XYZ file of C-alpha atoms in Angstrom:
517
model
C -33.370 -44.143 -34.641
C -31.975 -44.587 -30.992
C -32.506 -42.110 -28.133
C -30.009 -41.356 -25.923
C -31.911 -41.480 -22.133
C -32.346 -38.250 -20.648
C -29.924 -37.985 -17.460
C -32.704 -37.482 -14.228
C -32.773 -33.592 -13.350
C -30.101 -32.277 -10.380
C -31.576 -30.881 -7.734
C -30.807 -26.969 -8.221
C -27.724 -25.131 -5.816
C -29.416 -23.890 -2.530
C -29.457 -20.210 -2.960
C -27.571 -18.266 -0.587
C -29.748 -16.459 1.721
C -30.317 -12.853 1.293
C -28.013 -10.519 3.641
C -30.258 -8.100 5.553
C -30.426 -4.185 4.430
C -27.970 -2.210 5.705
C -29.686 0.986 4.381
C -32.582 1.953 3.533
C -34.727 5.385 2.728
C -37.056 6.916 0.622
C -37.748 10.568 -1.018
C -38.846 13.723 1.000
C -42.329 14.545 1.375
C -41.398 17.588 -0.697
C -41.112 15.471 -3.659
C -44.690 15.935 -4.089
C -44.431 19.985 -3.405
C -41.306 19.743 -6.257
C -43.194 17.818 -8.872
C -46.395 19.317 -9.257
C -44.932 22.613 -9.624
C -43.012 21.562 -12.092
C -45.773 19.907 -14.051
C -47.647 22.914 -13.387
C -45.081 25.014 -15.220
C -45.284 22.721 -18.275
C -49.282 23.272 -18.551
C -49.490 26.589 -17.373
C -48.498 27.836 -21.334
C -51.730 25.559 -22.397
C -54.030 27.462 -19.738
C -54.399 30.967 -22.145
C -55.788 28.303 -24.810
C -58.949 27.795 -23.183
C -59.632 31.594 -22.941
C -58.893 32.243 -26.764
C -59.665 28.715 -28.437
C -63.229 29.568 -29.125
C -65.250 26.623 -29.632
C -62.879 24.461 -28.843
C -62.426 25.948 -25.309
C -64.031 23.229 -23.985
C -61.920 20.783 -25.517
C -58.717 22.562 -24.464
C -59.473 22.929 -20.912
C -60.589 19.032 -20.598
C -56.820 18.016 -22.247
C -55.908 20.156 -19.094
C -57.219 18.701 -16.812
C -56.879 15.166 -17.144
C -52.458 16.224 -18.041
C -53.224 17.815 -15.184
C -54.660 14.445 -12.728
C -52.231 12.256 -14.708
C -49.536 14.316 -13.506
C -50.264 14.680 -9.693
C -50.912 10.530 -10.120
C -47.528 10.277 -11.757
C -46.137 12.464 -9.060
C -48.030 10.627 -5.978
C -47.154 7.106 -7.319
C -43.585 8.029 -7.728
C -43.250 9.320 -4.325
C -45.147 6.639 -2.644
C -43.703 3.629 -4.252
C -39.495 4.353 -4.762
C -37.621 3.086 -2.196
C -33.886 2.176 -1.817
C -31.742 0.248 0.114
C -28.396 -0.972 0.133
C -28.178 -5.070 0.756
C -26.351 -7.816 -1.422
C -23.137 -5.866 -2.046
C -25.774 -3.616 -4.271
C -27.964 -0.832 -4.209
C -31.445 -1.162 -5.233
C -33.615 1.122 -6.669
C -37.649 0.396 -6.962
C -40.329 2.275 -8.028
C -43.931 1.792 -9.893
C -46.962 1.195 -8.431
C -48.534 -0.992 -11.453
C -45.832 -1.357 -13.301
C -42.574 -2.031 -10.807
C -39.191 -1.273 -11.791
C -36.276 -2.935 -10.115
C -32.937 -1.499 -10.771
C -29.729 -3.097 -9.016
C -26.165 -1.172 -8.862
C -23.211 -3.233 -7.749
C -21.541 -0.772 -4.826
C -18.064 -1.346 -6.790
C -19.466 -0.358 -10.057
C -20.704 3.118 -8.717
C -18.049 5.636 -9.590
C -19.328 8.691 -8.060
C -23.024 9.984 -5.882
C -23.037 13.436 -7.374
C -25.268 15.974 -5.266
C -26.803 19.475 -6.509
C -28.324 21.665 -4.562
C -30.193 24.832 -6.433
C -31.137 28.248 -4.806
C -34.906 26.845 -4.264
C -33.345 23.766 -3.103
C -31.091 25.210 -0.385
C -33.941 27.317 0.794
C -36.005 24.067 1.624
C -32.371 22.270 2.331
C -32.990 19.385 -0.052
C -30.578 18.356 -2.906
C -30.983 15.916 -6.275
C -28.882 12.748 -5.999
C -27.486 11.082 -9.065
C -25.739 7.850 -9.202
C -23.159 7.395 -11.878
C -21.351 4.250 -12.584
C -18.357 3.615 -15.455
C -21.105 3.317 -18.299
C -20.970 6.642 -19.737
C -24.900 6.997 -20.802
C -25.415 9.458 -17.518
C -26.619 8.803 -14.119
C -28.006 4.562 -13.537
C -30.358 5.960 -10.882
C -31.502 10.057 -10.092
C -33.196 10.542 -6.626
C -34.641 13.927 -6.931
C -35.708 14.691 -3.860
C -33.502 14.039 -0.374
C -32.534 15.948 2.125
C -29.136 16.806 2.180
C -28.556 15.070 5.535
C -29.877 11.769 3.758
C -28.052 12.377 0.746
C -24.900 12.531 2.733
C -26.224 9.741 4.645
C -26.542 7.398 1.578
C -23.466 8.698 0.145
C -21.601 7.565 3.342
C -23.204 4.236 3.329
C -22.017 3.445 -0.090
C -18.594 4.668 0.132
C -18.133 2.629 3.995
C -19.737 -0.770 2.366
C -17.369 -0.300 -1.037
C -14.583 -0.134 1.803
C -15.565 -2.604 3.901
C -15.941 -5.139 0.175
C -12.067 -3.960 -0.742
C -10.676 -4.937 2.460
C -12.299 -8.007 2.682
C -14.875 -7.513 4.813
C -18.577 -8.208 4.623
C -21.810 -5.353 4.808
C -22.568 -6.771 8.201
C -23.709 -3.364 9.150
C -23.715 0.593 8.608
C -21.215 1.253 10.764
C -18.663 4.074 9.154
C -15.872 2.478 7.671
C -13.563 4.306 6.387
C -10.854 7.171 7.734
C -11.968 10.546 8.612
C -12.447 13.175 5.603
C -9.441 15.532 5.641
C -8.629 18.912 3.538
C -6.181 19.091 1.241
C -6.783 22.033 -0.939
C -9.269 25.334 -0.662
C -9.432 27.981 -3.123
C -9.907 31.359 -2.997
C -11.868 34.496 -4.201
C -8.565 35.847 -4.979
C -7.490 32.358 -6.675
C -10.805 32.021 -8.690
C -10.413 36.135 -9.883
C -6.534 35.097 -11.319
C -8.551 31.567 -13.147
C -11.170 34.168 -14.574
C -8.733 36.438 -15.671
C -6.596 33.792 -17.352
C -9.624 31.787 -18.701
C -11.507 34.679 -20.806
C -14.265 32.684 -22.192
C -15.010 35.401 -24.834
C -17.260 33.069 -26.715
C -19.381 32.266 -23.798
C -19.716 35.920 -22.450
C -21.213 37.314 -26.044
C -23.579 34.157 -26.250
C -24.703 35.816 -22.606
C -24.042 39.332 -23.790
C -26.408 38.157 -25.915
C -29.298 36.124 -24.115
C -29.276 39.751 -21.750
C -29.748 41.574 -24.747
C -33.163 40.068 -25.904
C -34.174 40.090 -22.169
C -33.855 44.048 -22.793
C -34.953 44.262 -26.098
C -38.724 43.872 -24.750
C -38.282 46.956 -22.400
C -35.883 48.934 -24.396
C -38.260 51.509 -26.808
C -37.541 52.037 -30.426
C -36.188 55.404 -30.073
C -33.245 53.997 -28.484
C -32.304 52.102 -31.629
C -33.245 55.215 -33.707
C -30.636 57.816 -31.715
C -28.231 55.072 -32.082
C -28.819 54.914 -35.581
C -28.481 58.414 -36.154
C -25.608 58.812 -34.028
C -23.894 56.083 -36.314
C -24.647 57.495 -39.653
C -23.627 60.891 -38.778
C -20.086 59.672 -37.456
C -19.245 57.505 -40.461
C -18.156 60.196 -42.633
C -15.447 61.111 -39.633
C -13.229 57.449 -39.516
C -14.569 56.889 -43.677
C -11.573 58.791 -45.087
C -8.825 57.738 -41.896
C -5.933 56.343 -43.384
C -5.282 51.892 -42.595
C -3.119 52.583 -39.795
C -5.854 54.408 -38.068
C -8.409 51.829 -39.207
C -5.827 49.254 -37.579
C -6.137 50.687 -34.617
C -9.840 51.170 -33.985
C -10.388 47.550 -34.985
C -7.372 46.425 -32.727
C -9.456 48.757 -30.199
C -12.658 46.873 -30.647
C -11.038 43.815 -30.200
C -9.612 44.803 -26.875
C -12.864 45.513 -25.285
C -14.288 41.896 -26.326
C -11.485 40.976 -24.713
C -11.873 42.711 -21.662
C -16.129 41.933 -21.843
C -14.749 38.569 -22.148
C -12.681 38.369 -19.231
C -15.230 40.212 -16.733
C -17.899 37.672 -17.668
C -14.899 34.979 -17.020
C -14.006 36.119 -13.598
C -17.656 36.270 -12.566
C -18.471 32.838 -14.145
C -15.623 31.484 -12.289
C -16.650 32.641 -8.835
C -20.575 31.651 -9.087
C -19.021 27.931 -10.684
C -16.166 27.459 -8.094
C -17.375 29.438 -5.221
C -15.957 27.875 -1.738
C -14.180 25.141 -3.909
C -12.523 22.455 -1.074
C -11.006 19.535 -1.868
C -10.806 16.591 0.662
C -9.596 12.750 0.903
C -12.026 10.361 2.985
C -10.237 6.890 2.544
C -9.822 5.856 -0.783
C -12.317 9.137 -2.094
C -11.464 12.315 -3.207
C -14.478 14.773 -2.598
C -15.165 18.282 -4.093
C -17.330 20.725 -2.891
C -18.381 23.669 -4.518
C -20.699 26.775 -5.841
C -22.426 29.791 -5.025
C -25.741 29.685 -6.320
C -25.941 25.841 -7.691
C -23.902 23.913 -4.833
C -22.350 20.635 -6.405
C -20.642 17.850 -4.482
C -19.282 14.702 -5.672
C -17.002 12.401 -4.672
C -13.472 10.371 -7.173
C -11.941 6.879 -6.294
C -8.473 7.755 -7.158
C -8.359 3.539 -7.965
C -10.912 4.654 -10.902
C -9.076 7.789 -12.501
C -7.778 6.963 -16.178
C -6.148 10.156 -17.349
C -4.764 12.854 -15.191
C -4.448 16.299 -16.932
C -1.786 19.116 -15.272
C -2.610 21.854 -17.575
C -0.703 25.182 -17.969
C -2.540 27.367 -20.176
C -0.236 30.368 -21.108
C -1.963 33.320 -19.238
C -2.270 31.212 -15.926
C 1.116 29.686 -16.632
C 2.277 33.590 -16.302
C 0.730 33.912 -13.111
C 2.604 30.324 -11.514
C -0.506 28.804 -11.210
C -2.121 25.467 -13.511
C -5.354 23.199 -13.429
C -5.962 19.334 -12.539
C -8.139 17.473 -14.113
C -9.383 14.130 -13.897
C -10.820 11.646 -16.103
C -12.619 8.648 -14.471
C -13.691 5.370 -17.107
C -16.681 6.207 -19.076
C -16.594 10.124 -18.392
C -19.005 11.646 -20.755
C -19.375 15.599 -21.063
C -22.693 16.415 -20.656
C -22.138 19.544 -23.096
C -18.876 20.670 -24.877
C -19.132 23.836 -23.464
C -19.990 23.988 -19.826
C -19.538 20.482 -17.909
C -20.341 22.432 -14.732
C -16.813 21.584 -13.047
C -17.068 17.811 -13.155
C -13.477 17.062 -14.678
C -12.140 19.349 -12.001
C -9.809 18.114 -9.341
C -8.399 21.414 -9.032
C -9.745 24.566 -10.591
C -6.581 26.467 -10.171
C -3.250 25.369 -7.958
C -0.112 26.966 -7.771
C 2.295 25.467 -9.962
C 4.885 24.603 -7.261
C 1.479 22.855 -5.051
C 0.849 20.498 -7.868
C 3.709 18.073 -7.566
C 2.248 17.484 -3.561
C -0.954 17.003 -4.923
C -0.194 14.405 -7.794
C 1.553 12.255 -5.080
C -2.026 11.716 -3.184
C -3.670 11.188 -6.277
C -1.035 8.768 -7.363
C 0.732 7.836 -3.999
C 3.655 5.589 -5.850
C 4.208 8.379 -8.659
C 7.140 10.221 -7.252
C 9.279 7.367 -6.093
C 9.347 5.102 -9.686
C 12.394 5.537 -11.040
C 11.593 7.490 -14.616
C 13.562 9.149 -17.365
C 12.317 11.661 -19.520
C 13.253 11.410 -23.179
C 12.690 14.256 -25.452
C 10.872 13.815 -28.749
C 12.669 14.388 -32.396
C 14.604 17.380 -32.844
C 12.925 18.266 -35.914
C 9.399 19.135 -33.628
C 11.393 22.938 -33.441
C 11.724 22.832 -37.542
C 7.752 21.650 -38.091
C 6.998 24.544 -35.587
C 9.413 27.349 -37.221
C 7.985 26.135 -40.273
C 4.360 26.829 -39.671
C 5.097 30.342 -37.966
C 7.048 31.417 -41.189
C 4.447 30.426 -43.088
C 1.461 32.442 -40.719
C 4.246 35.363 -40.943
C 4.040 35.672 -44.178
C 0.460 35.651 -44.889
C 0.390 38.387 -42.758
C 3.349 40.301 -44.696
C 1.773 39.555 -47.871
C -1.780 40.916 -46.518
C -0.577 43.772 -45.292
C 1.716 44.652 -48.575
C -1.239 44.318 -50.724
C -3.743 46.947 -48.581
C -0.369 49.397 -48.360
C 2.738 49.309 -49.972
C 5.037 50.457 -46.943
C 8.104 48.521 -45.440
C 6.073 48.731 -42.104
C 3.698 45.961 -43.559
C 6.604 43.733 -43.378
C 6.597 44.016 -39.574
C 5.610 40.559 -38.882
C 8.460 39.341 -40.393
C 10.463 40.819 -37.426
C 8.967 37.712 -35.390
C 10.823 34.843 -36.887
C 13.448 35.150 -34.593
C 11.270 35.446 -31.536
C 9.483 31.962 -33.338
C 12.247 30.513 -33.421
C 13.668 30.766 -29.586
C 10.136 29.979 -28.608
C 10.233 26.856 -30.161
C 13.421 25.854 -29.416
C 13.300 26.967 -25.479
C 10.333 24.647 -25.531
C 11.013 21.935 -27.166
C 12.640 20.871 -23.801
C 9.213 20.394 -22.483
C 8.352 17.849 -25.485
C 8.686 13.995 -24.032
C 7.176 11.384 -22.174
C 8.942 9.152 -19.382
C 8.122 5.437 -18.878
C 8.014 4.311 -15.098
C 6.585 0.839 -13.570
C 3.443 2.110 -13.122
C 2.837 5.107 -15.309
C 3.016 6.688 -18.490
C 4.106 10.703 -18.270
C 3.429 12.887 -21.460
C 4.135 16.316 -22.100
C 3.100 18.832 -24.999
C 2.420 21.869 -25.673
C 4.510 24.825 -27.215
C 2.556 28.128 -25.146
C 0.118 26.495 -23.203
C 1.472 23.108 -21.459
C -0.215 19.886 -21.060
C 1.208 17.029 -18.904
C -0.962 13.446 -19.084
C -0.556 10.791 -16.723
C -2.224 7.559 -16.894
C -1.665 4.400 -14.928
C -0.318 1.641 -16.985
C -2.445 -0.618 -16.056
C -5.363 1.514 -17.588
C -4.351 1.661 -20.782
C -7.390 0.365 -22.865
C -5.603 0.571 -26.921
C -1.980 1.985 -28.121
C -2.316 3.524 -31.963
C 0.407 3.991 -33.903
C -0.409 7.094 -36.593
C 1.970 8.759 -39.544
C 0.428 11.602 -41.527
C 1.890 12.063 -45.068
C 4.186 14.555 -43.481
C 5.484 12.203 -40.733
C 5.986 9.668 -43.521
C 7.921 12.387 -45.382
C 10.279 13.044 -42.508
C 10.797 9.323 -40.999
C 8.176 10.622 -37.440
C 5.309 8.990 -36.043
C 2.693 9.755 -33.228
C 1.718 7.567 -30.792
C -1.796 8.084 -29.078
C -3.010 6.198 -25.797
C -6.537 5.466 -25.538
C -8.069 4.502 -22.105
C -11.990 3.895 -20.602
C -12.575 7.408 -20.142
C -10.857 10.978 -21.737
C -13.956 13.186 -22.644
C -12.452 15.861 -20.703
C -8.838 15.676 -20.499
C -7.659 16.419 -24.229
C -8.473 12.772 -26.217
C -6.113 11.638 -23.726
C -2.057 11.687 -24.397
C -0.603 11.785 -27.394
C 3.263 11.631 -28.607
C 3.978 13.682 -31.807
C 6.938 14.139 -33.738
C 8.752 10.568 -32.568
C 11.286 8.431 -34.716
C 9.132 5.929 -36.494
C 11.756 3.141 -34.895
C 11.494 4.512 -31.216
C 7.359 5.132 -32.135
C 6.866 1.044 -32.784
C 9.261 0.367 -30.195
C 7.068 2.586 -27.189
C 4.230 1.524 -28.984
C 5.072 -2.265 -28.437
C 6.139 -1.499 -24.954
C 3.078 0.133 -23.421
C 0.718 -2.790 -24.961
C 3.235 -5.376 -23.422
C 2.914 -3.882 -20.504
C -0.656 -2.935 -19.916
C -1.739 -6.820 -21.080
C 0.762 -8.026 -18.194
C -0.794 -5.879 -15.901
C -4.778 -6.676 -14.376
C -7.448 -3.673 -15.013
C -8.329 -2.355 -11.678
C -12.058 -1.531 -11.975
């Protein structure tokens, strides 16, 4: 058996000395004020157990009180020990006292500092700082406690070192970096009103309807519910023997005050979300502020936007105004329902604003040369189609509960289908360009995508058995980050020759083209 000798070890690469912090700071002093109340709200529903708990009283109110010294530890230790600094083209994050955690952020991995700022917050004028990068799993690092001057402070930092790493030059200091912030859009009381009034979250206002409604319930006495009650059964008999048209009409009745519940709790919802909304540029950054009771700030890199929404719901369409929104790579909602504003470049715009904004977003949009093409014809059949059929169900319903020419009503709509369809399906297409793909969809309520070529992550090709049947194809983009923006854009009703042909084109060109992080 031979051995091959064992070459003699290399002396290992020097290691580049460490560059010198060009940040540094730790939490507020109210930190501790901040975390012992809370911790005292989490035992305080434990305290009543060591008044009723009998012979285990004891027991109980020990388990109290060493939560209770664990906590303020916890909370001291935490307080004491994070620090954070920015050095190394990184930020660093430690914390732990016996136990030390050291987390490092590359500065051009961090997409966004979010800051949030409560009503006890802004009394004490400190704000929770959360530090999001393209992962998609929620914040990489939460400092809970700054004051909002730091916060800004650190936020400032970052963005003037990420700057300074683009352009080549090294974190030799703090020194501000980038151009002064300057406003491009502010909205209005009178602007968020028209967005509540053409939002009308009617699910959201009865799930508050609601929560109020079981806050009452405990002062609210039973005879209440009894007079109501009566007043109920005694009035039945007078709509019991009303004929359907009348019945028609007090459910269409009901229906209209949901809708108009729905749209009160929308425009107040609207103002305490978007309250003071501005919208500024600060280099390479777009920045929103924003909120009445809860104020939010947070800051985009337009170089890190995947998807960009223009979206014309029909109500707000009516009124000549739309919505931007923004999706940056690994976006995750938080909660389908409410994602507190964070896809929001622009809660509301004018319509004829929108093409101004778009071209600071995406400066090179408006001058590549880019022809719309419309999509198959036969999208105005599939959509006739699929109103005659709604039409008449709704015939048929009505025919059955009366037998009157007046339940064939609905059928008076297939010609107002059918020009609705057709007028629209101009607005069906997408438009190739150098550096973007445009999509538009959207019959009644319009939706135009716009995603930068080069961040195109997948191109899918899909035919359902009723594509197949009529020779059409969809094809759907995905890219790093569309959790708020529709599933990002999608082209329906294409021939399947022009689908593989797009389809071949956009993957040719995004692999020719380098992913800008």
């Amino acid at each position: 058996m031979q051995f091959e000798p064992v070459p003699p070890e290399t002396a290992p690469e020097p290691v580049a000395e460490e560059a010198p912090s060009v940040f540094e700071g730790r939490l507020h002093p109210l930190t501790l004020v901040f975390g012992l109340v809370r911790a005292g709200r989490g035992l305080l529903p434990m305290i009543p157990l060591v008044f009723i708990g009998g012979k285990s009283a004891y027991g109980y109110g020990a388990a109290i009180l060493v939560a209770s010294l664990a906590t303020i530890a916890v909370t001291f230790a935490k307080y004491f020990s994070l620090r954070y600094r920015i050095e190394n083209h990184e930020l660093v994050i430690e914390q732990g006292l016996l136990f030390r955690r050291h987390r490092s952020i590359p500065l051009d991995r961090i997409q966004e500092i979010r800051i949030e700022q409560g009503v006890v917050q802004r009394v004490f004028d400190v704000v929770e700082a959360a530090v999001e990068t393209g992962g998609g799993e929620g914040a990489e690092g939460k400092l809970t406690v700054l004051s909002r001057a730091e916060a800004e402070r650190l936020r400032r930092a970052v963005n003037d070192q990420t700057a300074r790493l683009r352009a080549g030059a090294g974190p030799v200091d703090a020194a501000p970096f980038a151009t002064e912030e300057r406003e491009l859009r502010r909205v209005s009381v009178r602007e968020l009103i028209v967005a509540g009034l053409t939002t009308n979250h009617l699910l959201s206002a009865l799930a508050l309807a609601g929560v109020l409604w079981n806050f009452a319930d405990d002062f609210i006495p039973d005879s209440f519910y009894a007079r109501v009650a009566k007043y109920a059964y005694s009035n039945a008999g007078r709509y019991s023997g009303r004929s359907l048209e009348a019945t028609v009409l007090l459910a269409v009745a009901g229906l209209l005050a949901l809708v108009v519940i729905g749209m009160v709790f929308s425009v107040v919802g609207s103002i305490v979300l978007f309250y003071g909304f501005r919208l500024t540029q600060r280099g390479e950054d777009l920045r929103r502020r924003y909120g009445l009771l809860t104020r939010r700030a947070s800051s985009l890199p337009r170089r890190r936007i995947q998807v960009l929404e223009l979206e014309e719901k029909l109500l707000r369409r009516l009124f000549g105004y739309a919505t931007l929104r923004a999706d940056t790579s690994g976006a995750k909602r938080d909660d389908k329902d409410d994602n507190h504003g964070r896809d929001v470049l622009l809660p509301i715009v004018p319509r004829d604003e929108a093409d101004g904004l778009l071209a600071i977003v995406f400066p090179d949009l408006l001058t590549e040369a880019a022809e719309w093409r419309l999509v198959s014809p036969l999208a105005i059949r599939r959509g006739v189609t699929k109103g005659v059929i709604v039409c008449l169900l709704a015939a048929g319903t009505l025919f059955y509960f009366q037998r009157s020419v007046w339940a064939l009503a609905p059928l008076a709509l297939l010609p107002l289908i059918y020009w609705a369809y057709a007028v629209s399906y101009r607005r069906l297409g997408y438009a190739i360009g150098d550096g973007y793909l445009r999509t538009r969809r959207g019959i009644f309520s319009r939706s135009t995508h716009i995603v930068p070529l080069d961040k195109i992550q997948a191109v899918e090709l899909q035919q359902t058995p009723f594509d197949k049947r009529l020779n059409l194809a969809s094809v759907r983009i995905d890219t790093a980050g569309q959790a708020y923006t529709g599933g990002g854009p999608h082209i329906a009703n294409l021939p399947i020759d022009e689908a593989r042909a797009l389809a071949r084109t956009l993957a040719h060109r995004a692999a020719g083209l380098r992913y800008r992080w």
